[in-house]
Coordinates of C-alpha atoms in Angstrom, one line a residue:
M1 CA 34.7 24.6 5.5
I2 CA 35.6 23.8 1.9
R3 CA 32.8 21.8 0.2
R4 CA 33.8 19.9 -2.9
E5 CA 31.6 17.9 -5.3
I6 CA 33.4 15.2 -7.2
G7 CA 31.7 13.1 -9.8
A8 CA 31.6 11.4 -13.2
L9 CA 28.2 12.9 -13.9
N10 CA 27.0 16.1 -12.3
S11 CA 23.7 16.3 -10.5
N12 CA 21.0 18.9 -10.5
V13 CA 20.2 18.0 -6.9
N14 CA 21.4 20.5 -4.4
L15 CA 22.0 18.7 -1.2
K16 CA 22.7 22.0 0.6
E17 CA 19.1 22.9 0.2
L18 CA 18.2 19.7 2.1
G19 CA 20.5 20.7 5.0
I20 CA 23.2 18.2 4.0
L21 CA 26.5 20.1 4.3
A22 CA 29.0 17.3 3.9
E23 CA 32.6 18.2 3.3
H24 CA 33.2 16.0 0.3
I25 CA 30.4 14.7 -2.0
H26 CA 31.1 12.1 -4.7
W27 CA 28.4 12.2 -7.3
N28 CA 27.4 9.3 -9.6
L29 CA 30.7 7.5 -9.6
D30 CA 31.2 4.4 -11.8
S31 CA 31.6 0.9 -10.3
A32 CA 35.3 0.7 -10.9
T33 CA 35.9 4.0 -9.0
L34 CA 33.6 2.9 -6.2
T35 CA 35.4 -0.4 -5.9
Q36 CA 38.8 1.1 -5.8
Q37 CA 37.7 3.7 -3.2
T38 CA 36.3 0.9 -1.0
L39 CA 39.7 -1.0 -1.2
T40 CA 41.7 2.2 -0.5
L41 CA 39.5 2.9 2.6
G42 CA 40.1 -0.7 3.8
Q43 CA 36.4 -1.5 3.7
G44 CA 36.5 -4.5 1.4
S45 CA 38.6 -6.9 -0.6
L46 CA 38.5 -8.5 -4.0
S47 CA 37.6 -12.1 -4.8
D48 CA 39.5 -14.1 -7.3
K49 CA 36.8 -13.2 -9.8
G50 CA 37.1 -9.5 -9.2
A51 CA 34.0 -9.0 -7.2
L52 CA 34.1 -6.6 -4.3
C53 CA 33.5 -8.4 -0.9
V54 CA 32.3 -6.5 2.1
N55 CA 30.9 -7.1 5.6
T56 CA 27.7 -5.3 6.5
G57 CA 28.6 -5.6 10.2
K58 CA 26.0 -6.2 13.0
F59 CA 23.1 -6.5 10.6
T60 CA 23.2 -9.1 7.8
G61 CA 19.5 -8.8 7.1
R62 CA 16.5 -6.4 7.4
S63 CA 15.2 -5.5 10.8
P64 CA 11.4 -5.3 10.2
K65 CA 10.6 -4.4 13.8
D66 CA 12.6 -1.3 13.5
K67 CA 10.9 0.0 10.3
F68 CA 8.5 2.8 10.8
I69 CA 6.1 4.9 8.7
V70 CA 5.3 8.5 9.6
K71 CA 1.6 8.8 10.5
D72 CA 0.3 12.0 9.1
A73 CA -2.4 13.5 6.8
V74 CA -1.2 11.4 3.8
T75 CA -1.0 8.0 5.6
S76 CA -3.3 8.2 8.6
N77 CA -6.4 6.6 6.9
T78 CA -4.6 4.7 4.1
I79 CA -1.9 2.6 5.7
D80 CA -2.8 -0.8 7.2
W81 CA -1.3 0.0 10.6
G82 CA -0.1 -2.9 12.9
D83 CA 2.9 -5.1 13.5
I84 CA 4.1 -4.7 9.9
N85 CA 3.4 -1.0 9.4
I86 CA 4.5 0.6 12.6
P87 CA 3.5 4.2 13.0
T88 CA 5.8 7.0 14.2
S89 CA 5.3 10.7 14.6
E90 CA 6.4 13.7 12.5
E91 CA 8.3 14.9 15.6
V92 CA 10.3 11.7 15.7
Y93 CA 11.1 11.9 12.0
N94 CA 12.1 15.6 12.2
R95 CA 14.3 15.2 15.2
L96 CA 16.2 12.3 13.6
Y97 CA 16.5 14.0 10.2
D98 CA 18.0 17.0 11.8
K99 CA 20.5 14.9 13.8
M100 CA 21.5 12.9 10.8
V101 CA 22.2 15.8 8.5
K102 CA 24.2 17.5 11.3
F103 CA 26.1 14.2 11.7
L104 CA 27.1 14.4 8.0
S105 CA 28.4 18.0 8.2
D106 CA 32.1 17.1 8.3
K107 CA 31.8 13.7 6.5
E108 CA 32.7 12.3 3.1
I109 CA 29.6 11.0 1.4
W110 CA 28.6 9.3 -1.9
A111 CA 25.5 10.4 -3.7
R112 CA 23.6 9.0 -6.7
D113 CA 20.7 9.8 -8.9
C114 CA 18.7 6.8 -10.1
Y115 CA 15.3 5.4 -11.0
A116 CA 13.0 2.9 -9.4
G117 CA 10.7 1.5 -12.1
A118 CA 11.6 0.7 -15.7
H119 CA 8.3 2.1 -17.1
P120 CA 9.0 5.8 -17.9
D121 CA 5.5 6.8 -17.0
Y122 CA 5.6 5.4 -13.4
R123 CA 9.2 5.4 -12.3
L124 CA 10.4 7.2 -9.2
R125 CA 13.3 9.6 -9.3
V126 CA 15.5 8.7 -6.3
T127 CA 18.6 10.4 -4.9
V128 CA 20.6 8.2 -2.5
V129 CA 23.1 9.5 0.0
N130 CA 25.6 7.0 1.5
T131 CA 28.5 7.2 3.8
T132 CA 30.5 4.3 2.1
P133 CA 31.4 3.9 -1.5
W134 CA 30.3 0.2 -1.5
A135 CA 26.8 1.1 -0.4
N136 CA 26.7 3.5 -3.3
L137 CA 27.9 0.7 -5.6
F138 CA 24.9 -1.4 -4.4
C139 CA 22.6 1.4 -5.5
H140 CA 24.4 1.7 -8.8
N141 CA 23.8 -2.0 -9.4
L142 CA 20.3 -2.4 -8.0
F143 CA 18.5 0.8 -9.1
I144 CA 18.0 1.8 -12.7
R145 CA 20.9 3.9 -14.1
P146 CA 19.9 7.1 -16.0
T147 CA 21.3 7.8 -19.4
T148 CA 23.6 10.9 -19.7
E149 CA 20.7 12.8 -21.2
E150 CA 18.3 11.7 -18.4
Q151 CA 21.0 12.6 -15.9
N152 CA 21.2 16.2 -17.3
N153 CA 17.5 16.7 -16.7
F154 CA 17.2 14.7 -13.4
E155 CA 15.0 16.2 -10.7
K156 CA 14.9 14.5 -7.3
E157 CA 11.6 13.1 -6.2
W158 CA 12.6 10.8 -3.3
L159 CA 15.6 10.9 -1.0
I160 CA 17.2 7.9 0.7
L161 CA 19.6 8.9 3.5
Q162 CA 21.6 5.9 4.6
V163 CA 24.0 6.6 7.6
P164 CA 25.0 3.3 9.3
E165 CA 27.4 5.1 11.6
F166 CA 24.5 7.2 13.1
E167 CA 22.5 5.5 15.9
A168 CA 19.4 6.8 17.5
D169 CA 19.0 7.1 21.3
P170 CA 15.8 5.2 21.9
A171 CA 15.0 7.0 25.1
V172 CA 15.2 10.4 23.4
D173 CA 14.4 9.6 19.7
G174 CA 11.4 7.4 20.0
T175 CA 12.9 4.3 18.3
R176 CA 12.9 0.7 19.5
Q177 CA 16.7 0.5 19.5
G178 CA 19.7 2.3 17.8
N179 CA 19.0 1.1 14.3
F180 CA 15.9 2.4 12.4
T181 CA 14.3 2.8 9.0
I182 CA 11.7 5.6 8.7
V183 CA 9.6 6.2 5.6
N184 CA 8.0 9.7 5.3
F185 CA 5.5 9.8 2.4
S186 CA 4.8 13.5 2.9
K187 CA 8.4 14.6 2.8
K188 CA 9.3 11.7 0.3
V189 CA 12.3 10.7 2.4
I190 CA 13.6 7.3 3.8
L191 CA 15.9 7.6 6.7
I192 CA 18.2 4.6 7.5
G193 CA 20.4 4.7 10.5
G194 CA 22.5 2.2 12.6
S195 CA 22.4 -0.6 9.9
A196 CA 24.8 -1.1 7.0
Y197 CA 22.6 -3.8 5.4
T198 CA 22.0 -2.5 1.9
G199 CA 18.7 -4.5 1.5
E200 CA 17.0 -1.9 3.7
M201 CA 17.4 0.6 0.8
K202 CA 16.0 -1.8 -1.8
K203 CA 13.0 -2.9 0.3
G204 CA 12.4 0.6 1.5
I205 CA 11.7 1.8 -2.0
F206 CA 9.8 -1.4 -2.7
S207 CA 7.4 -0.5 0.2
V208 CA 7.1 3.0 -1.2
L209 CA 6.1 1.7 -4.6
N210 CA 3.7 -0.8 -3.0
F211 CA 1.9 2.3 -1.6
L212 CA 2.1 4.7 -4.4
L213 CA 1.4 2.5 -7.5
P214 CA -2.0 1.1 -6.3
H215 CA -3.0 4.3 -4.6
E216 CA -2.2 6.8 -7.4
H217 CA -2.0 4.7 -10.6
H218 CA -4.1 1.6 -10.0
I219 CA -1.0 -0.5 -10.8
L220 CA -0.5 -3.9 -9.1
P221 CA 3.0 -4.1 -7.4
M222 CA 4.3 -7.6 -7.1
H223 CA 7.0 -9.5 -5.2
C224 CA 7.8 -11.9 -8.1
S225 CA 10.2 -12.7 -10.8
A226 CA 9.3 -12.4 -14.5
N227 CA 10.5 -13.7 -17.8
E228 CA 9.5 -13.5 -21.5
G229 CA 9.4 -16.1 -24.3
E230 CA 10.5 -15.5 -27.9
K231 CA 6.9 -14.8 -28.9
G232 CA 6.6 -12.1 -26.2
D233 CA 4.6 -14.2 -23.8
V234 CA 5.3 -13.1 -20.2
S235 CA 5.3 -15.4 -17.1
L236 CA 5.3 -14.3 -13.5
F237 CA 6.7 -16.4 -10.6
F238 CA 5.5 -15.7 -7.0
G239 CA 7.0 -17.7 -4.2
L240 CA 8.5 -17.4 -0.7
S241 CA 12.0 -18.5 0.1
G242 CA 12.8 -22.1 -0.8
T243 CA 9.9 -22.6 -3.3
G244 CA 12.1 -22.3 -6.4
K245 CA 11.2 -18.8 -7.7
T246 CA 14.8 -17.9 -8.8
T247 CA 15.6 -21.4 -10.1
L248 CA 12.4 -21.8 -12.2
S249 CA 12.3 -18.3 -13.6
A250 CA 16.0 -18.6 -14.8
D251 CA 15.4 -20.2 -18.2
A252 CA 18.0 -20.1 -21.0
D253 CA 15.2 -20.1 -23.5
R254 CA 13.5 -17.1 -22.1
H255 CA 14.5 -13.5 -21.4
L256 CA 14.7 -12.4 -17.8
I257 CA 12.6 -9.2 -17.1
G258 CA 13.5 -9.2 -13.4
D259 CA 14.1 -11.5 -10.5
D260 CA 12.2 -9.9 -7.6
E261 CA 10.0 -6.7 -7.9
H262 CA 7.6 -5.8 -10.6
G263 CA 4.5 -3.7 -11.5
W264 CA 1.5 -4.7 -13.6
A265 CA 0.2 -1.7 -15.4
E266 CA -2.3 -1.6 -18.3
G267 CA -0.7 -3.8 -21.0
A268 CA 2.7 -3.9 -19.3
V269 CA 4.7 -5.8 -16.7
F270 CA 7.8 -3.8 -15.7
N271 CA 10.8 -4.3 -13.4
F272 CA 11.3 -2.0 -10.5
E273 CA 15.0 -2.6 -10.5
G274 CA 18.1 -2.3 -12.6
G275 CA 19.8 -5.3 -11.1
C276 CA 19.6 -8.5 -9.0
Y277 CA 20.2 -9.1 -5.3
A278 CA 20.7 -12.8 -5.3
K279 CA 21.1 -15.1 -2.4
C280 CA 24.4 -16.9 -2.9
I281 CA 24.6 -19.4 -0.1
D282 CA 25.7 -22.8 -1.6
L283 CA 25.9 -21.1 -5.0
S284 CA 27.5 -23.3 -7.6
I285 CA 28.0 -23.3 -11.4
E286 CA 26.0 -26.5 -11.7
K287 CA 22.9 -25.3 -9.9
E288 CA 22.7 -21.7 -10.9
P289 CA 25.2 -21.0 -13.8
E290 CA 23.8 -17.6 -14.7
I291 CA 24.2 -16.2 -11.1
Y292 CA 27.6 -17.9 -10.7
A293 CA 28.8 -16.2 -13.9
A294 CA 27.6 -12.8 -12.6
I295 CA 30.0 -12.9 -9.7
K296 CA 32.7 -10.8 -11.4
E297 CA 34.2 -7.3 -11.5
G298 CA 31.5 -4.7 -10.6
T299 CA 29.5 -7.2 -8.5
L300 CA 29.1 -6.5 -4.7
L301 CA 29.3 -9.6 -2.5
E302 CA 28.0 -9.2 1.1
N303 CA 29.1 -11.3 4.1
V304 CA 30.8 -14.1 2.3
A305 CA 33.9 -15.9 3.5
F306 CA 37.0 -17.1 1.6
F307 CA 38.7 -20.5 1.6
P308 CA 41.7 -20.4 3.9
D309 CA 44.7 -18.5 2.6
S310 CA 43.0 -17.4 -0.6
N311 CA 40.6 -14.9 -2.1
K312 CA 38.4 -17.6 -3.5
V313 CA 34.8 -17.4 -2.1
D314 CA 33.5 -20.4 -0.2
F315 CA 29.8 -20.1 -1.0
S316 CA 29.0 -22.8 1.5
D317 CA 30.4 -20.9 4.4
K318 CA 27.7 -19.7 6.8
S319 CA 30.0 -18.4 9.5
I320 CA 28.8 -14.8 9.1
T321 CA 25.2 -15.5 7.9
E322 CA 23.1 -17.7 5.7
N323 CA 21.9 -14.6 4.0
T324 CA 25.0 -14.0 1.9
R325 CA 24.1 -11.8 -1.1
A326 CA 25.4 -10.8 -4.6
A327 CA 24.3 -7.5 -6.0
Y328 CA 25.0 -7.0 -9.8
P329 CA 23.4 -5.1 -12.7
I330 CA 20.7 -7.0 -14.6
H331 CA 22.8 -7.0 -17.8
Y332 CA 25.2 -9.4 -16.1
I333 CA 22.6 -12.0 -16.9
P334 CA 23.1 -12.9 -20.6
N335 CA 19.4 -13.3 -21.5
A336 CA 18.2 -10.3 -19.5
K337 CA 15.8 -7.9 -21.3
E338 CA 16.5 -4.2 -21.4
P339 CA 14.6 -2.1 -20.9
S340 CA 13.0 -4.5 -18.4
I341 CA 9.4 -4.2 -19.7
G342 CA 7.1 -6.8 -21.2
G343 CA 3.4 -7.1 -22.1
N344 CA 0.6 -8.4 -20.0
P345 CA 1.4 -11.8 -18.4
K346 CA 0.1 -14.9 -20.1
N347 CA 0.8 -17.2 -17.2
I348 CA 1.1 -16.6 -13.5
F349 CA 2.7 -19.3 -11.2
F350 CA 2.2 -19.3 -7.5
L351 CA 5.0 -21.5 -6.2
T352 CA 4.7 -23.4 -2.9
C353 CA 6.9 -25.9 -1.2
D354 CA 4.2 -28.0 0.5
A355 CA 6.0 -30.2 2.9
F356 CA 2.8 -32.0 3.8
G357 CA 2.6 -33.6 0.3
I358 CA -1.1 -32.5 -0.2
L359 CA -1.2 -30.0 -3.0
P360 CA -1.0 -31.1 -6.6
P361 CA 2.3 -30.6 -8.4
I362 CA 0.4 -28.2 -10.7
S363 CA -3.2 -27.0 -10.7
R364 CA -5.3 -24.4 -12.5
L365 CA -6.9 -21.7 -10.4
T366 CA -10.1 -19.8 -11.0
K367 CA -10.1 -16.0 -10.5
E368 CA -11.5 -16.4 -7.0
Q369 CA -9.0 -19.1 -6.1
A370 CA -6.2 -17.0 -7.4
M371 CA -7.2 -14.1 -5.1
Y372 CA -7.5 -16.5 -2.1
H373 CA -4.2 -18.1 -2.6
F374 CA -2.6 -14.7 -3.4
I375 CA -3.7 -13.4 0.0
S376 CA -2.7 -16.7 1.7
G377 CA 0.9 -16.8 0.3
Y378 CA 1.5 -20.3 1.6
T379 CA 4.6 -22.5 1.8
A380 CA 6.1 -24.8 4.5
K381 CA 9.4 -24.8 6.2
V382 CA 11.1 -28.1 6.8
A383 CA 13.6 -29.5 9.4
G384 CA 17.0 -27.9 8.9
T385 CA 15.9 -24.6 7.4
E386 CA 15.8 -22.9 10.8
V387 CA 17.0 -23.7 14.3
G388 CA 14.3 -25.6 16.3
I389 CA 12.2 -26.8 13.3
I390 CA 11.9 -30.6 13.6
E391 CA 8.5 -31.0 11.8
P392 CA 7.1 -29.2 8.8
Q393 CA 5.7 -25.7 9.7
T394 CA 3.3 -23.7 7.6
T395 CA 4.3 -20.2 6.6
F396 CA 1.7 -17.7 5.3
S397 CA 2.9 -14.4 3.9
A398 CA 0.1 -12.3 2.3
C399 CA 0.7 -11.6 -1.4
F400 CA 4.0 -13.5 -1.1
G401 CA 5.6 -10.4 0.7
K402 CA 3.5 -9.3 3.6
V403 CA 6.3 -7.3 5.3
F404 CA 6.4 -5.0 2.3
L405 CA 2.7 -4.1 2.1
P406 CA 1.6 -0.7 3.4
L407 CA -2.0 -1.3 2.3
H408 CA -4.3 -4.1 3.5
P409 CA -3.6 -7.4 1.6
T410 CA -7.1 -7.5 0.2
A411 CA -6.4 -4.2 -1.7
Y412 CA -3.7 -6.0 -3.7
A413 CA -5.9 -9.1 -4.2
E414 CA -8.8 -7.1 -5.5
L415 CA -6.4 -5.4 -8.0
L416 CA -5.2 -8.8 -9.1
G417 CA -8.9 -9.9 -9.5
E418 CA -9.6 -6.8 -11.7
K419 CA -6.6 -7.6 -13.9
L420 CA -7.7 -11.3 -14.3
E421 CA -11.3 -10.1 -15.1
K422 CA -10.1 -7.7 -17.7
Y423 CA -7.5 -10.0 -19.3
A424 CA -9.4 -13.2 -19.2
D425 CA -6.8 -15.1 -21.2
V426 CA -4.3 -14.9 -18.3
K427 CA -3.9 -18.3 -16.6
V428 CA -3.0 -18.7 -13.0
W429 CA -1.3 -21.9 -11.7
L430 CA -0.5 -23.2 -8.3
V431 CA 2.7 -25.2 -8.4
N432 CA 3.8 -27.5 -5.6
T433 CA 7.6 -27.9 -5.6
G434 CA 7.5 -29.7 -2.2
W435 CA 6.7 -33.3 -1.3
T436 CA 4.8 -36.1 -3.0
G437 CA 3.9 -39.6 -1.8
G438 CA 3.8 -38.5 1.8
K439 CA 4.8 -35.6 4.0
Y440 CA 8.3 -34.6 4.7
G441 CA 10.2 -37.5 6.2
E442 CA 7.9 -40.1 4.5
G443 CA 7.5 -39.0 0.9
K444 CA 10.0 -37.4 -1.4
R445 CA 10.7 -34.0 -2.9
M446 CA 9.1 -33.3 -6.3
N447 CA 11.5 -34.0 -9.1
L448 CA 12.7 -30.7 -10.5
K449 CA 12.6 -32.2 -14.0
Y450 CA 8.9 -32.8 -13.7
T451 CA 8.3 -29.3 -12.3
R452 CA 10.1 -27.8 -15.2
A453 CA 8.1 -30.0 -17.6
M454 CA 4.8 -28.9 -16.1
I455 CA 5.7 -25.2 -16.2
H456 CA 6.9 -25.4 -19.8
A457 CA 3.8 -27.3 -20.8
A458 CA 1.6 -24.6 -19.2
M459 CA 3.6 -21.9 -21.0
R460 CA 3.3 -23.7 -24.4
G461 CA -0.4 -24.1 -24.0
D462 CA -0.1 -27.9 -23.8
L463 CA -2.5 -28.0 -20.8
D464 CA -5.2 -25.9 -22.4
E465 CA -7.2 -28.9 -23.8
V466 CA -6.5 -31.7 -21.3
E467 CA -9.0 -33.0 -18.8
Y468 CA -9.2 -31.4 -15.4
V469 CA -10.6 -32.7 -12.1
A470 CA -11.2 -30.6 -9.0
H471 CA -9.3 -31.4 -5.8
D472 CA -11.7 -32.8 -3.2
V473 CA -10.5 -30.5 -0.4
F474 CA -8.9 -27.4 -2.1
G475 CA -11.1 -27.3 -5.2
V476 CA -8.1 -26.4 -7.5
W477 CA -8.2 -28.0 -10.9
K478 CA -5.8 -30.8 -11.6
P479 CA -4.7 -31.6 -15.1
Q480 CA -5.0 -35.4 -15.7
S481 CA -2.2 -35.5 -18.2
C482 CA 1.0 -33.5 -19.0
P483 CA 3.8 -34.2 -21.5
G484 CA 6.8 -35.6 -19.9
V485 CA 5.1 -36.2 -16.5
P486 CA 3.7 -39.6 -15.2
D487 CA -0.1 -39.3 -14.8
L488 CA 0.2 -40.8 -11.3
I489 CA 2.1 -37.8 -10.0
L490 CA -0.5 -35.3 -11.1
N491 CA -3.0 -36.6 -8.5
P492 CA -1.2 -36.4 -5.2
R493 CA -3.7 -38.7 -3.3
N494 CA -2.7 -41.5 -5.7
T495 CA 1.0 -41.2 -4.7
W496 CA 0.2 -42.0 -1.0
E497 CA 0.1 -45.6 0.1
D498 CA -2.4 -44.7 2.8
K499 CA -5.2 -42.8 1.1
E500 CA -7.1 -42.2 4.4
A501 CA -3.9 -40.7 5.9
Y502 CA -3.8 -38.3 2.9
D503 CA -7.4 -37.3 3.4
Q504 CA -6.9 -36.5 7.0
Q505 CA -3.7 -34.5 6.3
A506 CA -5.5 -32.6 3.5
L507 CA -8.2 -31.6 5.9
A508 CA -5.6 -30.6 8.5
L509 CA -3.8 -28.4 6.0
A510 CA -7.1 -26.9 4.9
Q511 CA -7.9 -25.9 8.5
L512 CA -4.5 -24.1 8.7
F513 CA -5.5 -22.1 5.6
V514 CA -8.9 -21.2 7.1
D515 CA -7.4 -20.3 10.4
N516 CA -4.8 -18.0 8.8
F517 CA -7.4 -16.3 6.6
K518 CA -9.6 -15.3 9.6
Q519 CA -7.4 -12.1 9.9
Y520 CA -8.6 -11.0 6.5
E521 CA -12.2 -12.1 6.5
D522 CA -13.6 -8.7 7.5
K523 CA -12.3 -7.0 4.4
A524 CA -12.4 -9.9 1.9
S525 CA -15.2 -10.1 -0.6
T526 CA -17.7 -13.0 -0.8
A527 CA -16.0 -14.2 -4.0
I528 CA -12.7 -14.5 -2.3
L529 CA -14.2 -16.3 0.7
S530 CA -15.9 -18.7 -1.6
A531 CA -12.6 -20.1 -2.7
A532 CA -11.6 -21.3 0.8
P533 CA -10.8 -25.1 1.1
K534 CA -13.2 -27.5 2.7
T535 CA -12.5 -28.6 6.2
S536 CA -14.8 -31.6 6.0
L537 CA -15.4 -34.2 3.4
L538 CA -19.0 -34.8 4.6

C-alpha cells in the first residue's frame, strides 16, 4: 500500500502511531480546496452566493441518546451519570476504535490540526480526522485555526475520529443503534460513527471543555453568546432556542466575541470557537443581516433546499429539516473581535420566552437568584414550534445547556456564584422576550424595540439608580422606569386586565419551577434554595 500525505500545512501528528493507516491523507487544506474536492466528489453544490451546500443524510441534528462517556478511573466518581451522561465501558470503546481505524485502512481521509479555546493558557489542541472534505471544512470554519508558526509546533492533545460510513453492530458493540458518539477522557479521543451531522463534533468538544475547565482550571464554561462595547464592557447572553440569544447579541455597535460557547476565567471571557454555526431557517437580510451576509464563498450550508430550477437557497424550505445550518469563520461577521477574548463581564442576561406572560420584561437578580435561575434554565415553547404543542409548555434546561454538562448542574452554579461574589460589580438580569398582557393566545409578544431598549439601558448603566420593586411571587427586582420603555410594561401584572388571573398564573408557573428544581435540591446550597419563588401569596 502506498501512503501519501497531501497538505497545505504539514502536521507533526503521526496518524500511523494511532493505528490510522489510510491510503491518502489530506492535511490542513484551505477552504477553497476543500470546497472544490467536495464538488468533484459529487458530495455538494454551490449556491448563487458561492456557499457550499451539502446534505448530512439520515441525521440532521445531534442524537443525544447515542452519546456515551467511557466510565473509568478518571470519570467514575466525577461525571453526573444518568440519562444525559450515559456510561459505556473501556471494552466497548476499544472494540469500536479498533474497528474504525481498520475501516479507514484503504480510505481517503482529511485531517486537521486546530484549537478549541481562544485563550492560549486553556485551549485544547485537537486533531480531527474526517472521511469527507466538507466535514473537514466545517472543522476549518468552527474550530480555531493555528497560525503557521503554531502549526509548526503543534502537538495533538485530543483526537476526533468522525467516520459516518462506519456503523456499529448494537448486538456486538454495545451501542443503542448503528450511530454513536463516545467520549474517552483517559485516551482523549472522541469517536463518531454512523452520523454525518457535523454538530456532533462541535458539541463533543464542548462537552469535553465543560468537564475539563471546571475540574482542572476552575473556569466556568458557558453556553452563551458574548459581545463587547467600545469601552471594553462585556455582556453575556444565555438563552434556549427561541429566546432571542442570537438576535439580541448581534449588535452593530458592539464587537462579537462569540455566538455560542465561552469560558469565564480570572479576568477574561473567551470564545471556545473560531466560527459560528448559525441556524438559518427563515433567514433574511432584514431580520439578521450579519448572518445573511456571511453566506458566501467558504461557508458551509447544511440541509438547505434551492428554489426550483436555480441555485438560490430557499431559507424558508423545511423539507429536509428545520435545523438548517450555516458554518462560517467568525471573521465573516464584520464586527467580530479577534482574538475572541474580552475582560470580565459587566452584564449577564438570562433570556427567557415566557409564554405565560408572568415574568417582567427585565429584572435584576441577586447572586442567589442568579444561581437559581441559572440552574433552572427556563423558557416556554408555544403552539407551532413543535408537532403536538397546542398550549404553552415549560422547558427547563439546566445552565441553559443541560445536554452538554458532564458535571452536576450545581457545580456550574456554584462556580457562577463564586464569580459573582468575587466580581461584585457584575450585574445579572432576567429578560422576558415572551408575552405580556396575558399568556400566549391572549396577550401579545414583547416588542423587540422595547427589549433592545431595556438591554441597552442596562449596559449603559441607566438602570443603576432607578427605583426597584420585588416581584410578589418570584422575588426578582423590577425597575420602575427605563428610557424608551412605557412604565406600564415594566410591571407585568399591570398589563393584565384580570389581575386575579395573573396572580393565579404566576403561582402556577412558580410551582412548575419548584417541581423542576426538586431534582437538584439534594446538592443545592441553602442560599440557592432560598431564591425559589413563592407558591402561595398567603
